[in-house]
Amino acid sequence: MRIDPQSPADLSAQIAQAIRDAIISGRLIVNQRLPSEAELADQFQVSRPTVREALKRLAAQSLIRTQRGASGGAFVNRLNFEDLYSQQITTSTLLLSMNAVSFDTACEARYALERACAPLSAQRRTADHLATMRAEIFRQSQPGLTDEAFCASDVAFHRALVDGAGNPVLSYQLAGAVEAMQPLMNMITFTARSREEIIALHSDIADALEARDAGTVDAVLVKLELYTRQLAQDVAERKRKPA
Amino acid sequence: MRIDPQSPADLSAQIAQAIRDAIISGRLIVNQRLPSEAELADQFQVSRPTVREALKRLAAQSLIRTQRGASGGAFVNRLNFEDLYSQQITTSTLLLSMNAVSFDTACEARYALERACAPLSAQRRTADHLATMRAEIFRQSQPGLTDEAFCASDVAFHRALVDGAGNPVLSYQLAGAVEAMQPLMNMITFTARSREEIIALHSDIADALEARDAGTVDAVLVKLELYTRQLAQDVAERKRKPA
DNA sequence: GACTTTTAAATGTCAGACAAATAAAAAGTC
DNA sequence: GACTTTTTATTTGTCTGACATTTAAAAGTC
């Protein structure tokens, strides 16, 4: 692992990249301890604060974890989906809030992904997944529910659908898409409440999944997508020309 | 923006989270300049190195960029897909190489996502996308091509298919899945060369996309998935019992 | 007015120090 | 000897203060 002191890039960025490469290439393996900060500083011929900045960069990507104390140090982290979920959600939320992608584009991607999960979920969903979905549908039909709680339940419902596919990669990919849209969906439900319709569609999905009927699930998801995008469009128009 | 000095978490992590929250909530908007490191240190009542570690964490996630010199500083970054692609690829590659997910699971997710793009791509692909795909097919059929180059071309082909959907979110999600599998696919093609079959399937896809026939694209992708997973399984078995 | 020089502000880097946590080793106790 | 307590060494977390480097704007010069 070497760096180029003449490079215009920050030393800490170079060091982070060098260590990252070592992890990706397998020269550093999971749970292996990196040299101490002092040793790394010596090795790269930089000061300890510079090394620390590099390590913080890697920690931000969950590539390493650090422990204090004797026999502490920085260790190569085994990536787990928990960490990745939250990062994915943060990224997706920002993409939407910064207008880097339109709601329509995000919505299309979200339902495309969800429909990709549907056949797998119809095939593999367990009784647990079904029970979760039924429970969320029941919660959604409670009259006193706040809009926020309804949206959270909506997210949980779709989460169960996706998890039913039994593929953590798909779950991870969709976590961002679904959760990132919650704030915007919230805004929509505030103005255009139509819970009955959504609940009915959710019930259709649960029924179809119970019957392992992938085709129907897909069809209902298409309906739900159209409905969502229509609502978003209505809200957008109402905003442009407020009565 | 406040932090809790009593919290067990690192101060730099807390500060990073506080700034991250401010960006997500919209209190800090794109291209807005953050206070200087000295001001932030004063505001959070910590030292400048601690602030710097926090900023490096955010920089690692592409949330901010820094400029040196007068009127320099840290600025809220508009997320762009270029940055996100490479992060996604790094993450996906590590997930695979660390055995956090099996090749089979990754493969299933990858083709599920790709099939989700197929109908959109059949509808929206431009002549450009088709030309790219044809060019890659032609390259793949050149006899002198190395295995690495064949794989790279394979990636480029599928990239064009996905990009044809015209949805950057889907492209971004798939970038990781497809590119991360390249090294492993490489390994497979080394042992079980069967380029003709793959090229034939690629041609079928291009033809179907030209005819805007989503159903056929989907069917061919299913074939390709089965073929890929069969190959992977064969290689795995051969490894377990090496003749 | 156009060009050059100076200046100030900001990040990048360094050195050295101390605090706090932690595990291992050492000492003490029964 | 086995267990508990204390000590110690190691390592990260944080601070202070300093200097180098970059850069844009201000000042100066022709």
mmCIF file of C-alpha atoms in Angstrom, chain A residues 10 12 20 23-24 30 49 52-54 56-61 63 66 68 76-81 84 87-88 90-95 97-101 104-106 108-110 112-113 115-117 119-120 124 165-170 172-174 177 229, chain B residues 10 12 20 23-24 30 49 52-54 56-61 63 66 68 76-81 84 87-88 90-95 97-101 104-106 108-110 112-113 115-117 119-120 124 165-170 172-174 177 229:
data_model
loop_
_atom_site.group_PDB
_atom_site.id
_atom_site.type_symbol
_atom_site.label_atom_id
_atom_site.label_comp_id
_atom_site.label_asym_id
_atom_site.label_seq_id
_atom_site.Cartn_x
_atom_site.Cartn_y
_atom_site.Cartn_z
ATOM 1 C CA ASP A 10 -5.815 14.911 -0.197
ATOM 2 C CA SER A 12 -6.324 11.267 3.697
ATOM 3 C CA ARG A 20 -10.238 0.414 0.457
ATOM 4 C CA ILE A 23 -10.085 -4.632 1.328
ATOM 5 C CA ILE A 24 -11.702 -5.054 -2.078
ATOM 6 C CA VAL A 30 -13.018 -9.543 7.295
ATOM 7 C CA PRO A 49 -4.527 13.105 12.295
ATOM 8 C CA ARG A 52 -7.465 9.302 11.357
ATOM 9 C CA GLU A 53 -9.274 11.327 8.700
ATOM 10 C CA ALA A 54 -8.724 8.464 6.284
ATOM 11 C CA LYS A 56 -13.160 8.098 9.410
ATOM 12 C CA ARG A 57 -13.862 8.094 5.698
ATOM 13 C CA LEU A 58 -13.827 4.308 5.697
ATOM 14 C CA ALA A 59 -15.916 4.144 8.860
ATOM 15 C CA ALA A 60 -18.540 6.332 7.180
ATOM 16 C CA GLN A 61 -18.904 3.629 4.545
ATOM 17 C CA LEU A 63 -15.929 -0.621 5.758
ATOM 18 C CA THR A 66 -12.931 0.832 15.596
ATOM 19 C CA ARG A 68 -10.699 1.594 21.893
ATOM 20 C CA VAL A 76 -12.322 -4.716 8.581
ATOM 21 C CA ASN A 77 -16.060 -4.852 8.897
ATOM 22 C CA ARG A 78 -18.234 -7.587 7.494
ATOM 23 C CA LEU A 79 -20.851 -5.613 5.612
ATOM 24 C CA ASN A 80 -24.270 -6.213 7.038
ATOM 25 C CA PHE A 81 -27.581 -5.243 5.550
ATOM 26 C CA LEU A 84 -26.490 -0.659 4.279
ATOM 27 C CA GLN A 87 -27.167 4.370 4.088
ATOM 28 C CA GLN A 88 -29.376 3.489 1.169
ATOM 29 C CA THR A 90 -30.239 8.389 3.419
ATOM 30 C CA THR A 91 -28.995 8.459 -0.150
ATOM 31 C CA SER A 92 -32.416 7.902 -1.672
ATOM 32 C CA THR A 93 -34.016 10.517 0.533
ATOM 33 C CA LEU A 94 -31.425 13.065 -0.511
ATOM 34 C CA LEU A 95 -31.781 12.200 -4.182
ATOM 35 C CA SER A 97 -35.199 16.067 -1.629
ATOM 36 C CA MET A 98 -32.462 17.618 -3.755
ATOM 37 C CA ASN A 99 -34.585 17.159 -6.835
ATOM 38 C CA ALA A 100 -31.838 15.069 -8.364
ATOM 39 C CA VAL A 101 -34.675 12.786 -9.407
ATOM 40 C CA ASP A 104 -42.314 10.346 -10.944
ATOM 41 C CA THR A 105 -38.966 8.762 -11.786
ATOM 42 C CA ALA A 106 -38.516 7.500 -8.249
ATOM 43 C CA GLU A 108 -41.555 4.334 -11.471
ATOM 44 C CA ALA A 109 -38.311 2.785 -10.225
ATOM 45 C CA ARG A 110 -39.867 1.827 -6.944
ATOM 46 C CA ALA A 112 -40.618 -1.590 -11.148
ATOM 47 C CA LEU A 113 -38.451 -3.035 -8.387
ATOM 48 C CA ARG A 115 -43.010 -5.837 -9.248
ATOM 49 C CA ALA A 116 -39.714 -7.606 -9.786
ATOM 50 C CA CYS A 117 -40.058 -8.993 -6.262
ATOM 51 C CA PRO A 119 -43.223 -13.347 -8.434
ATOM 52 C CA LEU A 120 -40.532 -14.421 -5.987
ATOM 53 C CA ARG A 124 -41.676 -17.996 -1.198
ATOM 54 C CA ALA A 165 -39.049 -12.655 -1.852
ATOM 55 C CA GLY A 166 -36.367 -13.910 0.507
ATOM 56 C CA ASN A 167 -33.625 -12.047 -1.316
ATOM 57 C CA PRO A 168 -31.757 -9.623 0.951
ATOM 58 C CA VAL A 169 -30.227 -7.813 -2.001
ATOM 59 C CA LEU A 170 -33.638 -6.936 -3.353
ATOM 60 C CA TYR A 172 -31.803 -3.714 0.486
ATOM 61 C CA GLN A 173 -32.313 -2.067 -2.872
ATOM 62 C CA LEU A 174 -35.946 -1.405 -2.194
ATOM 63 C CA ALA A 177 -36.796 3.537 -2.645
ATOM 64 C CA ARG A 229 -48.615 8.818 -9.693
ATOM 65 C CA ASP B 10 -17.647 9.670 18.985
ATOM 66 C CA SER B 12 -17.052 13.396 15.185
ATOM 67 C CA ARG B 20 -26.328 15.140 7.805
ATOM 68 C CA ILE B 23 -28.962 18.499 4.955
ATOM 69 C CA ILE B 24 -31.726 15.904 4.846
ATOM 70 C CA VAL B 30 -27.469 22.385 -2.171
ATOM 71 C CA PRO B 49 -9.471 18.050 14.151
ATOM 72 C CA ARG B 52 -12.465 17.752 10.300
ATOM 73 C CA GLU B 53 -13.045 14.077 11.017
ATOM 74 C CA ALA B 54 -16.768 14.726 10.867
ATOM 75 C CA LYS B 56 -14.371 13.697 6.100
ATOM 76 C CA ARG B 57 -17.147 11.286 7.014
ATOM 77 C CA LEU B 58 -19.608 13.387 5.070
ATOM 78 C CA ALA B 59 -17.198 13.782 2.173
ATOM 79 C CA ALA B 60 -16.888 9.989 1.983
ATOM 80 C CA GLN B 61 -20.631 9.856 1.335
ATOM 81 C CA LEU B 63 -22.666 14.776 0.887
ATOM 82 C CA THR B 66 -14.438 21.034 0.044
ATOM 83 C CA ARG B 68 -9.312 25.330 -0.412
ATOM 84 C CA VAL B 76 -23.389 20.853 0.362
ATOM 85 C CA ASN B 77 -23.041 18.642 -2.666
ATOM 86 C CA ARG B 78 -25.755 17.997 -5.177
ATOM 87 C CA LEU B 79 -25.768 14.228 -5.369
ATOM 88 C CA ASN B 80 -24.922 13.040 -8.838
ATOM 89 C CA PHE B 81 -25.277 9.574 -10.201
ATOM 90 C CA LEU B 84 -23.268 7.108 -6.510
ATOM 91 C CA GLN B 87 -20.088 3.789 -4.349
ATOM 92 C CA GLN B 88 -22.781 1.312 -5.287
ATOM 93 C CA THR B 90 -17.839 -0.787 -4.337
ATOM 94 C CA THR B 91 -20.532 -1.853 -1.904
ATOM 95 C CA SER B 92 -21.895 -4.570 -4.156
ATOM 96 C CA THR B 93 -18.456 -5.925 -4.909
ATOM 97 C CA LEU B 94 -17.692 -6.158 -1.214
ATOM 98 C CA LEU B 95 -21.008 -7.815 -0.435
ATOM 99 C CA SER B 97 -16.416 -10.875 -2.051
ATOM 100 C CA MET B 98 -17.115 -11.041 1.676
ATOM 101 C CA ASN B 99 -19.652 -13.781 1.080
ATOM 102 C CA ALA B 100 -22.277 -11.613 2.708
ATOM 103 C CA VAL B 101 -24.473 -12.761 -0.171
ATOM 104 C CA ASP B 104 -26.959 -17.236 -6.535
ATOM 105 C CA THR B 105 -28.757 -14.584 -4.489
ATOM 106 C CA ALA B 106 -26.930 -11.778 -6.245
ATOM 107 C CA GLU B 108 -31.326 -13.668 -8.845
ATOM 108 C CA ALA B 109 -31.527 -10.046 -7.722
ATOM 109 C CA ARG B 110 -29.617 -8.855 -10.722
ATOM 110 C CA ALA B 112 -35.008 -9.603 -11.334
ATOM 111 C CA LEU B 113 -33.949 -5.971 -11.556
ATOM 112 C CA ARG B 115 -36.263 -7.857 -16.076
ATOM 113 C CA ALA B 116 -37.957 -4.983 -14.286
ATOM 114 C CA CYS B 117 -36.207 -2.639 -16.700
ATOM 115 C CA PRO B 119 -40.592 -3.432 -20.430
ATOM 116 C CA LEU B 120 -39.557 0.182 -19.959
ATOM 117 C CA ARG B 124 -38.242 3.864 -24.621
ATOM 118 C CA ALA B 165 -35.329 2.304 -19.652
ATOM 119 C CA GLY B 166 -34.474 5.966 -19.231
ATOM 120 C CA ASN B 167 -34.716 5.798 -15.467
ATOM 121 C CA PRO B 168 -31.487 6.851 -13.748
ATOM 122 C CA VAL B 169 -32.584 5.350 -10.441
ATOM 123 C CA LEU B 170 -32.882 1.923 -12.010
ATOM 124 C CA TYR B 172 -27.951 3.328 -10.535
ATOM 125 C CA GLN B 173 -29.392 0.363 -8.691
ATOM 126 C CA LEU B 174 -28.276 -2.048 -11.368
ATOM 127 C CA ALA B 177 -25.347 -5.569 -9.286
ATOM 128 C CA ARG B 229 -26.814 -19.878 -12.574
#
